[in-house]
mmCIF file of N, CA, C and O in Angstrom:
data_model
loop_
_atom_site.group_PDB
_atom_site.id
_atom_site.type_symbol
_atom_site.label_atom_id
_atom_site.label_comp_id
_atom_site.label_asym_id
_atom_site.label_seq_id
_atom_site.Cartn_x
_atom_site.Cartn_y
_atom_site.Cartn_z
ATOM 1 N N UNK X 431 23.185 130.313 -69.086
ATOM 2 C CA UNK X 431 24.396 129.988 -69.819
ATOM 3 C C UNK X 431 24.386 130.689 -71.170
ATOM 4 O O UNK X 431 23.356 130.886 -71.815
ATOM 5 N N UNK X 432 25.401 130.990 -71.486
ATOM 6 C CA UNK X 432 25.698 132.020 -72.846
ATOM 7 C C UNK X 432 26.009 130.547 -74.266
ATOM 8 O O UNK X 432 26.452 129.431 -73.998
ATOM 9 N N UNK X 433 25.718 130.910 -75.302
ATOM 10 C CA UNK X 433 25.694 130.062 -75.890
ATOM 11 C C UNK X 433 27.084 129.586 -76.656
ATOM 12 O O UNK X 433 27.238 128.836 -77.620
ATOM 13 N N UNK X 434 28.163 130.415 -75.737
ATOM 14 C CA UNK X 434 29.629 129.796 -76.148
ATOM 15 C C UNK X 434 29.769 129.008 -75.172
ATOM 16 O O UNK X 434 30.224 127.889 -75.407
ATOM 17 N N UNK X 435 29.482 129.310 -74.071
ATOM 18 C CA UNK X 435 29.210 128.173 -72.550
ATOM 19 C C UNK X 435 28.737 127.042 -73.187
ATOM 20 O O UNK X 435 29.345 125.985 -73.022
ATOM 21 N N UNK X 436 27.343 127.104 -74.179
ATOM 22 C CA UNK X 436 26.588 125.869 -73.889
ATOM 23 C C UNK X 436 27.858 124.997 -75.699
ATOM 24 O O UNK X 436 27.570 123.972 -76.317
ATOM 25 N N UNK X 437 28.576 125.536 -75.853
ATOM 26 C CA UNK X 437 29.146 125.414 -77.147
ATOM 27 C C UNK X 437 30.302 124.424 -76.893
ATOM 28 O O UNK X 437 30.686 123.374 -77.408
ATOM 29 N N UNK X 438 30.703 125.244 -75.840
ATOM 30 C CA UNK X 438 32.320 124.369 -74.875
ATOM 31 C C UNK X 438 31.904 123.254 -74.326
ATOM 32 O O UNK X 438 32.515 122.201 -74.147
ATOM 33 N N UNK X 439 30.500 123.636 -73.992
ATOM 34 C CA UNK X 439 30.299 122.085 -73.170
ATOM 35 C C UNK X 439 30.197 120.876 -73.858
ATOM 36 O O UNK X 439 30.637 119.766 -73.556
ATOM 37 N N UNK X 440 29.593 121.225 -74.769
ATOM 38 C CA UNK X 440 29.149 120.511 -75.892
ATOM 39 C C UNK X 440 30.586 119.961 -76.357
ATOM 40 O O UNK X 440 30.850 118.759 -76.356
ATOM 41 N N UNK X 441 31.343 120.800 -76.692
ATOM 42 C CA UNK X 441 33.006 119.800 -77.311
ATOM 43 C C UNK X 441 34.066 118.897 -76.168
ATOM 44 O O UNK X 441 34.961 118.055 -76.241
ATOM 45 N N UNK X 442 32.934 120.080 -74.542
ATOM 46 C CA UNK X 442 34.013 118.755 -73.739
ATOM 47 C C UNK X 442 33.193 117.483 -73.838
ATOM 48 O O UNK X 442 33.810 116.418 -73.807
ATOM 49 N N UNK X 443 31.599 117.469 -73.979
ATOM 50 C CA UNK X 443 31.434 115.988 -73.840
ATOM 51 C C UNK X 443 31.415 115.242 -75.257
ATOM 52 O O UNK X 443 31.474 114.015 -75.333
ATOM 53 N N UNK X 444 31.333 116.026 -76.301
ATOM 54 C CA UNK X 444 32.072 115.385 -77.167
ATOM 55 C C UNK X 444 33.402 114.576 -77.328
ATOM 56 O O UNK X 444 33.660 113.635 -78.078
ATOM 57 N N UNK X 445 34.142 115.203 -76.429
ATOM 58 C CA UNK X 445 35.576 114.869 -76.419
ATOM 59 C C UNK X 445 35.426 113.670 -75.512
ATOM 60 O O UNK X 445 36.187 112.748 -75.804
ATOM 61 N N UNK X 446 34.661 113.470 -74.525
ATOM 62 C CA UNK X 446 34.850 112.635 -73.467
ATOM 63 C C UNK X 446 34.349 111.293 -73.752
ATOM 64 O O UNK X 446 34.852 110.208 -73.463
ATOM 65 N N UNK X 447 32.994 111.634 -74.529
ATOM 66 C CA UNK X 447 32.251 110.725 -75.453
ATOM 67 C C UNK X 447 32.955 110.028 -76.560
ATOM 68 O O UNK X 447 32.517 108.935 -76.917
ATOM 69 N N UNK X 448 33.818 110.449 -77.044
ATOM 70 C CA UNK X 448 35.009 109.960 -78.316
ATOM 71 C C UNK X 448 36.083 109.268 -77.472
ATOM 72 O O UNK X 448 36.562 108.268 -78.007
ATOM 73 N N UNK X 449 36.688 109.679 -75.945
ATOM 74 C CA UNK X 449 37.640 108.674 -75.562
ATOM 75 C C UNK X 449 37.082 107.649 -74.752
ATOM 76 O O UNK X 449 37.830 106.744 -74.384
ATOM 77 N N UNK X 450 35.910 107.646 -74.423
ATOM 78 C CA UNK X 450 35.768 106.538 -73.761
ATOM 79 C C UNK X 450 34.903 105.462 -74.952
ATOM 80 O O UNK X 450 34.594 104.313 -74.638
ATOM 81 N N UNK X 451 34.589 106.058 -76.341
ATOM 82 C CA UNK X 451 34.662 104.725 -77.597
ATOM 83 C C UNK X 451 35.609 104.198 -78.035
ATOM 84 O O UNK X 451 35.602 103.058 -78.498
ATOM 85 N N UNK X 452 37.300 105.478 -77.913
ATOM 86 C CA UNK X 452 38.090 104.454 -77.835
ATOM 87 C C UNK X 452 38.652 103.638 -76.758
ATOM 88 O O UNK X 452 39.424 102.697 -76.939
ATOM 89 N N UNK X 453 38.202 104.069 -75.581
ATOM 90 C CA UNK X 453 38.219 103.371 -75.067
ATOM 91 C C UNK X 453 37.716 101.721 -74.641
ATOM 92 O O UNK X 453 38.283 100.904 -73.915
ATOM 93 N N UNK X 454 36.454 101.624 -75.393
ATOM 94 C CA UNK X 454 35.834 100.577 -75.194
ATOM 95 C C UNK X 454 36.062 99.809 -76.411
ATOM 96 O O UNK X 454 35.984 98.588 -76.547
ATOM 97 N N UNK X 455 36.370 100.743 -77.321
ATOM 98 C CA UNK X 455 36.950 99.403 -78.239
ATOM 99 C C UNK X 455 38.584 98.787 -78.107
ATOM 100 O O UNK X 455 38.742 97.712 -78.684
ATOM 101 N N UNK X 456 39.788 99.351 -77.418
ATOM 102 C CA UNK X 456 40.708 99.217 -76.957
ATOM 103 C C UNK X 456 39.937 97.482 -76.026
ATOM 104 O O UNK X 456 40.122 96.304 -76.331
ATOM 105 N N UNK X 457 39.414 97.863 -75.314
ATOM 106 C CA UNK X 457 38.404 97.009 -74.255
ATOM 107 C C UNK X 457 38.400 95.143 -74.719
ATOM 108 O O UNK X 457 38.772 94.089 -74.203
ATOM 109 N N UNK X 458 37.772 95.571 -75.920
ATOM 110 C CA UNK X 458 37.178 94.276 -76.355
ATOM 111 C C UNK X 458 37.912 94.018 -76.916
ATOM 112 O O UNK X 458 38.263 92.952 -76.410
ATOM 113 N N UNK X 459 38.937 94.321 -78.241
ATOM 114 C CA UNK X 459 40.067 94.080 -78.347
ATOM 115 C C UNK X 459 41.103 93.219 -77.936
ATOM 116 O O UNK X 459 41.790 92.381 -78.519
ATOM 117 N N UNK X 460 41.029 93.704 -76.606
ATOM 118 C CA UNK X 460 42.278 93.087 -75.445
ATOM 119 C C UNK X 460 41.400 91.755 -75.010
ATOM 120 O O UNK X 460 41.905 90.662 -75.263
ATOM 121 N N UNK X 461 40.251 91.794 -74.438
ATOM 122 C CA UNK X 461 39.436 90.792 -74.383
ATOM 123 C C UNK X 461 39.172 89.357 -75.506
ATOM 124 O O UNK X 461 39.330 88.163 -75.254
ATOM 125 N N UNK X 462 38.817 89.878 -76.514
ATOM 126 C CA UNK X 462 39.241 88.873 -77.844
ATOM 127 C C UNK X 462 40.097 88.121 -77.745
ATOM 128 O O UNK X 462 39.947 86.950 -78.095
ATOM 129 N N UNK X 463 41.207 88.571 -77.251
ATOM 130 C CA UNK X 463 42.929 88.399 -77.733
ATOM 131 C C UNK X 463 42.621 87.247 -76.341
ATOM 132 O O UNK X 463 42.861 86.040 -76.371
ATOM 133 N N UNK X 464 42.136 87.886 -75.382
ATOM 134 C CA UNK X 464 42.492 87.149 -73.970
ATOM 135 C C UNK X 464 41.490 85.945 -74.474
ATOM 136 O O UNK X 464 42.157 84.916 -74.587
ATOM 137 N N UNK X 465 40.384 85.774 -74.746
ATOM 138 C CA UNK X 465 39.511 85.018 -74.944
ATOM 139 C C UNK X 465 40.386 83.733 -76.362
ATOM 140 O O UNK X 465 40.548 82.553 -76.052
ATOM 141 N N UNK X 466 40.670 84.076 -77.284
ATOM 142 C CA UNK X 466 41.815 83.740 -77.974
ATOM 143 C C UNK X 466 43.338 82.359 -77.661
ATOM 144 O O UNK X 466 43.747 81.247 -77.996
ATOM 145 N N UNK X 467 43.594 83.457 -76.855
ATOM 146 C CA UNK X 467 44.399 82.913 -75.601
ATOM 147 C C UNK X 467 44.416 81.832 -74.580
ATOM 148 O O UNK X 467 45.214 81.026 -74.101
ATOM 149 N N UNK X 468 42.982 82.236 -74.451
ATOM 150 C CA UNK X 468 42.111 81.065 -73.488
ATOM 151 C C UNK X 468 41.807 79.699 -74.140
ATOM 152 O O UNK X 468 41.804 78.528 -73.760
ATOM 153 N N UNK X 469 41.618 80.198 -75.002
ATOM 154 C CA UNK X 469 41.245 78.898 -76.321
ATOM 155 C C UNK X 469 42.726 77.853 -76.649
ATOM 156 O O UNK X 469 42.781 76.624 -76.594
ATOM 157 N N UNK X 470 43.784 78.786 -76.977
ATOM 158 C CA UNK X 470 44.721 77.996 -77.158
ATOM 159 C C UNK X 470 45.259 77.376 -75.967
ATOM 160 O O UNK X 470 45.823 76.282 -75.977
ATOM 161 N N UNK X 471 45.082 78.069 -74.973
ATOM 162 C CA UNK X 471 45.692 77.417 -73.908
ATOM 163 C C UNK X 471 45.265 76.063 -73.104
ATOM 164 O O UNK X 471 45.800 75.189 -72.422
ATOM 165 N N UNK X 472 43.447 76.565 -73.800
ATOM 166 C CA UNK X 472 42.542 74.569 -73.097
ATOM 167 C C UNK X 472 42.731 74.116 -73.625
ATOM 168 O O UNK X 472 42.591 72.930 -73.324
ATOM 169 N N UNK X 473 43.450 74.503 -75.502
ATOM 170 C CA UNK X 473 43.591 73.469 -76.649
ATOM 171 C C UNK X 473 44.653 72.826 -76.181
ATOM 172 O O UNK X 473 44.457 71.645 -76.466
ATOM 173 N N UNK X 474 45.966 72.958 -75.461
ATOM 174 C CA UNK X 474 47.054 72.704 -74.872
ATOM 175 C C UNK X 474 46.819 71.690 -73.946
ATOM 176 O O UNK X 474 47.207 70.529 -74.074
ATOM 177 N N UNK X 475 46.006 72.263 -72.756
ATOM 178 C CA UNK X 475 45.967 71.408 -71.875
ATOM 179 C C UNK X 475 45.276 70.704 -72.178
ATOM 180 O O UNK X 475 45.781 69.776 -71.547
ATOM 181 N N UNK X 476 44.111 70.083 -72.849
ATOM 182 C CA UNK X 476 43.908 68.709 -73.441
ATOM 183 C C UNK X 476 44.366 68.252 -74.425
ATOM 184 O O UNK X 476 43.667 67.361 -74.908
ATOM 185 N N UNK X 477 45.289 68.485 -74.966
ATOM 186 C CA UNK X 477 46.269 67.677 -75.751
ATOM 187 C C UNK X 477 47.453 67.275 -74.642
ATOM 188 O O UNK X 477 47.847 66.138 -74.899
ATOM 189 N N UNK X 478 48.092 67.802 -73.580
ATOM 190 C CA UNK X 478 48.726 67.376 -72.239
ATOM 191 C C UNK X 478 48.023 65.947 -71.607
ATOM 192 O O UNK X 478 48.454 64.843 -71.273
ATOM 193 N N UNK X 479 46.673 66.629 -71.640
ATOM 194 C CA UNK X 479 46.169 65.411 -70.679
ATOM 195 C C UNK X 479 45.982 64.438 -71.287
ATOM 196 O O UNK X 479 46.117 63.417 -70.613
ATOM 197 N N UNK X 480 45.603 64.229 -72.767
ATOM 198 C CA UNK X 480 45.678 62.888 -73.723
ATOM 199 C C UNK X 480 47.194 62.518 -73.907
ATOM 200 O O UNK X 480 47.323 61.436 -74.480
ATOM 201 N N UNK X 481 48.089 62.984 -73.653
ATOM 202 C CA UNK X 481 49.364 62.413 -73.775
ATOM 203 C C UNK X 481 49.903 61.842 -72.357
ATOM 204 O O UNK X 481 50.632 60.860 -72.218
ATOM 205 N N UNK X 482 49.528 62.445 -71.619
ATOM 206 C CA UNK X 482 48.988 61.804 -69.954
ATOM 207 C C UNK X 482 48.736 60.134 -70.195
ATOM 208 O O UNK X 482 49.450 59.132 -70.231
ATOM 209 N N UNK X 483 47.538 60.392 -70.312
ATOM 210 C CA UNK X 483 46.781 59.257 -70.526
ATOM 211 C C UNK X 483 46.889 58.000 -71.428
ATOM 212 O O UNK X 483 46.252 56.949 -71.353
ATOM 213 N N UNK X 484 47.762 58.339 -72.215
ATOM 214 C CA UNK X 484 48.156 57.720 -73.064
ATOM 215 C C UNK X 484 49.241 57.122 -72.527
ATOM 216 O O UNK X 484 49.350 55.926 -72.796
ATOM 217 N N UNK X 485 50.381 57.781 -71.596
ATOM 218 C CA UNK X 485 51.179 57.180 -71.216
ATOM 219 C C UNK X 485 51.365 56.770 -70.099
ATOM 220 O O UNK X 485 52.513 56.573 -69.703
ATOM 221 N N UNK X 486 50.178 56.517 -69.243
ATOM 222 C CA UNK X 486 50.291 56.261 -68.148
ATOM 223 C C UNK X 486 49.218 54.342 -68.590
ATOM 224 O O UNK X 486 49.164 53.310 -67.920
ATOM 225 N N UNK X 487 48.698 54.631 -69.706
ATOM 226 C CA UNK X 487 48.064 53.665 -70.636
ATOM 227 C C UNK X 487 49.095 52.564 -70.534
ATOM 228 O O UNK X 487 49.048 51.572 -69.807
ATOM 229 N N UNK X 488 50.226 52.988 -71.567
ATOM 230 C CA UNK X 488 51.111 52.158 -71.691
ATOM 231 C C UNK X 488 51.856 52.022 -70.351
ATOM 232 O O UNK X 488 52.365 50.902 -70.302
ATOM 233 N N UNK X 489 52.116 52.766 -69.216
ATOM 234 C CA UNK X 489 52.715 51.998 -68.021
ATOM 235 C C UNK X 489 52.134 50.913 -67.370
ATOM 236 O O UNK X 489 52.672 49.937 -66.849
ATOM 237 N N UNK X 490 50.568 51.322 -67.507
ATOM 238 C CA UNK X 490 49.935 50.535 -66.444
ATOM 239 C C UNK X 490 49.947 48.979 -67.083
ATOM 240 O O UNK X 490 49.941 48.069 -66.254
ATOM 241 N N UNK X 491 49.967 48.541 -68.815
ATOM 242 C CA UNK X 491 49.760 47.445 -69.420
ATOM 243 C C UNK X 491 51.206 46.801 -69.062
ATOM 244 O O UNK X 491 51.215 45.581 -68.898
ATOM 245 N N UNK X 492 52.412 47.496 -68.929
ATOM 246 C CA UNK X 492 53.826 46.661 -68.610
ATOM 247 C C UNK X 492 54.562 47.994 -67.419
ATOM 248 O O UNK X 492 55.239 49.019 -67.496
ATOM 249 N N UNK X 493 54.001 47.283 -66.545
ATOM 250 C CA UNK X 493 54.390 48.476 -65.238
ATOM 251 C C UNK X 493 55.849 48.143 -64.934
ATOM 252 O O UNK X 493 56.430 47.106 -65.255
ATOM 253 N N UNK X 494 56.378 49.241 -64.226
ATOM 254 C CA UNK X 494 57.650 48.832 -63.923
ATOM 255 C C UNK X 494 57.779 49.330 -62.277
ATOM 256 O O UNK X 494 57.808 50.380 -61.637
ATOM 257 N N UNK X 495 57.836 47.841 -62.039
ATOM 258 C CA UNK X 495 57.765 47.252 -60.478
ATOM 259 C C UNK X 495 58.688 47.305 -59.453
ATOM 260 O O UNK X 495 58.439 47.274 -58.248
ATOM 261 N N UNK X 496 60.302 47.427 -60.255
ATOM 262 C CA UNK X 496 61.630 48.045 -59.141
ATOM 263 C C UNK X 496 61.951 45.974 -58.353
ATOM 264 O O UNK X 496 62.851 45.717 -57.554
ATOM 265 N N UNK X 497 61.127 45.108 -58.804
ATOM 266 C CA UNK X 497 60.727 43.945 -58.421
ATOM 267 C C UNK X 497 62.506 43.378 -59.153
ATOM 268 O O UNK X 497 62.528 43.805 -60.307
ATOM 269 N N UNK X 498 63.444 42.852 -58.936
ATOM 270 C CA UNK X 498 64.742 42.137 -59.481
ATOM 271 C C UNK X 498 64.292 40.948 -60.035
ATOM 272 O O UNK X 498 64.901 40.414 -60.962
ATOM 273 N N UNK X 499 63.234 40.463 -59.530
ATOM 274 C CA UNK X 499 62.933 39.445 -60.175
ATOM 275 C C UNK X 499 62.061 39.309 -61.808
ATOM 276 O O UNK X 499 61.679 38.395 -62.538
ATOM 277 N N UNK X 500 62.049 40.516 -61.810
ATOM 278 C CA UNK X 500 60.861 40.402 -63.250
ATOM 279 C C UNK X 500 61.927 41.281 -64.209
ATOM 280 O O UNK X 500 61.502 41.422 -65.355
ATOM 281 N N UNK X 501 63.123 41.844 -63.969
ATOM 282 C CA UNK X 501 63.846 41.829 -64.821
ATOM 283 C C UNK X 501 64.212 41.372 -65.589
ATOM 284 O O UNK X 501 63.642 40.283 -65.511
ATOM 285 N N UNK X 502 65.207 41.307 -66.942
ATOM 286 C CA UNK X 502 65.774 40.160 -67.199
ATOM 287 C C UNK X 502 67.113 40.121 -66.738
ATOM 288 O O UNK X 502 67.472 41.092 -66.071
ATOM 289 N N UNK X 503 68.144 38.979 -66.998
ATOM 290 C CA UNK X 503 69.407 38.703 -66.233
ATOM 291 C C UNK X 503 69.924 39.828 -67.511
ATOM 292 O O UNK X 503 69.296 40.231 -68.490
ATOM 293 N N UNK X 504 71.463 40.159 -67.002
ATOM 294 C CA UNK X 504 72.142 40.727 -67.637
ATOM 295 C C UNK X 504 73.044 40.824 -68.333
ATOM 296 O O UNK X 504 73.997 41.238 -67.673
ATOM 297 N N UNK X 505 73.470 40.561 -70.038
ATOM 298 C CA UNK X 505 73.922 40.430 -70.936
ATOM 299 C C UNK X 505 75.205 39.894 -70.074
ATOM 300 O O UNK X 505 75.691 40.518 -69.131
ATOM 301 N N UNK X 506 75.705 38.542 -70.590
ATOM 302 C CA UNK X 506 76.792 38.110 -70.633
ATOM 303 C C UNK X 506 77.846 38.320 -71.610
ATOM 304 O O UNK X 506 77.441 38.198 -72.766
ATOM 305 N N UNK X 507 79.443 38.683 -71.453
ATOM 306 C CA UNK X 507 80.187 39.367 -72.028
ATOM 307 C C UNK X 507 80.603 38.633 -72.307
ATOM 308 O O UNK X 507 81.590 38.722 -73.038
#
């Protein structure tokens, strides 16, 4: 190899070596964000499921039975 050969080669893997760092930082980046994401989104769903729970809390202490009899009668006019 002539030493403009070994010169070119040298700037293509330079070049190749430079897009795949930006590439990998593009990478983690997007990952962060997703990881991020992930976070707010379990923060969500357990704040869902405590409001769940909370209100299925209060059904179960005064349930509503569809029962006519545990109603009360209805406002007289």
């Amino acid at each position: 190899m002539t030493p403009e050969d070994l010169e070119h080669r040298m700037a293509e893997l330079e070049t190749r070596v430079a897009f795949q760092e930006q590439a990998l930082l593009e990478l983690s980046d997007a990952l962060a964000a997703a990881r991020d994401e992930e976070n707010r989104t379990a923060l969500l769903l357990h704040r869902a499921l405590e409001e769940l729970r909370a209100i299925r809390s209060t059904l179960s202490a005064s349930p509503v039975t569809g029962d006519a009899s545990q109603e009360p009668p209805p406002p007289h006019y």
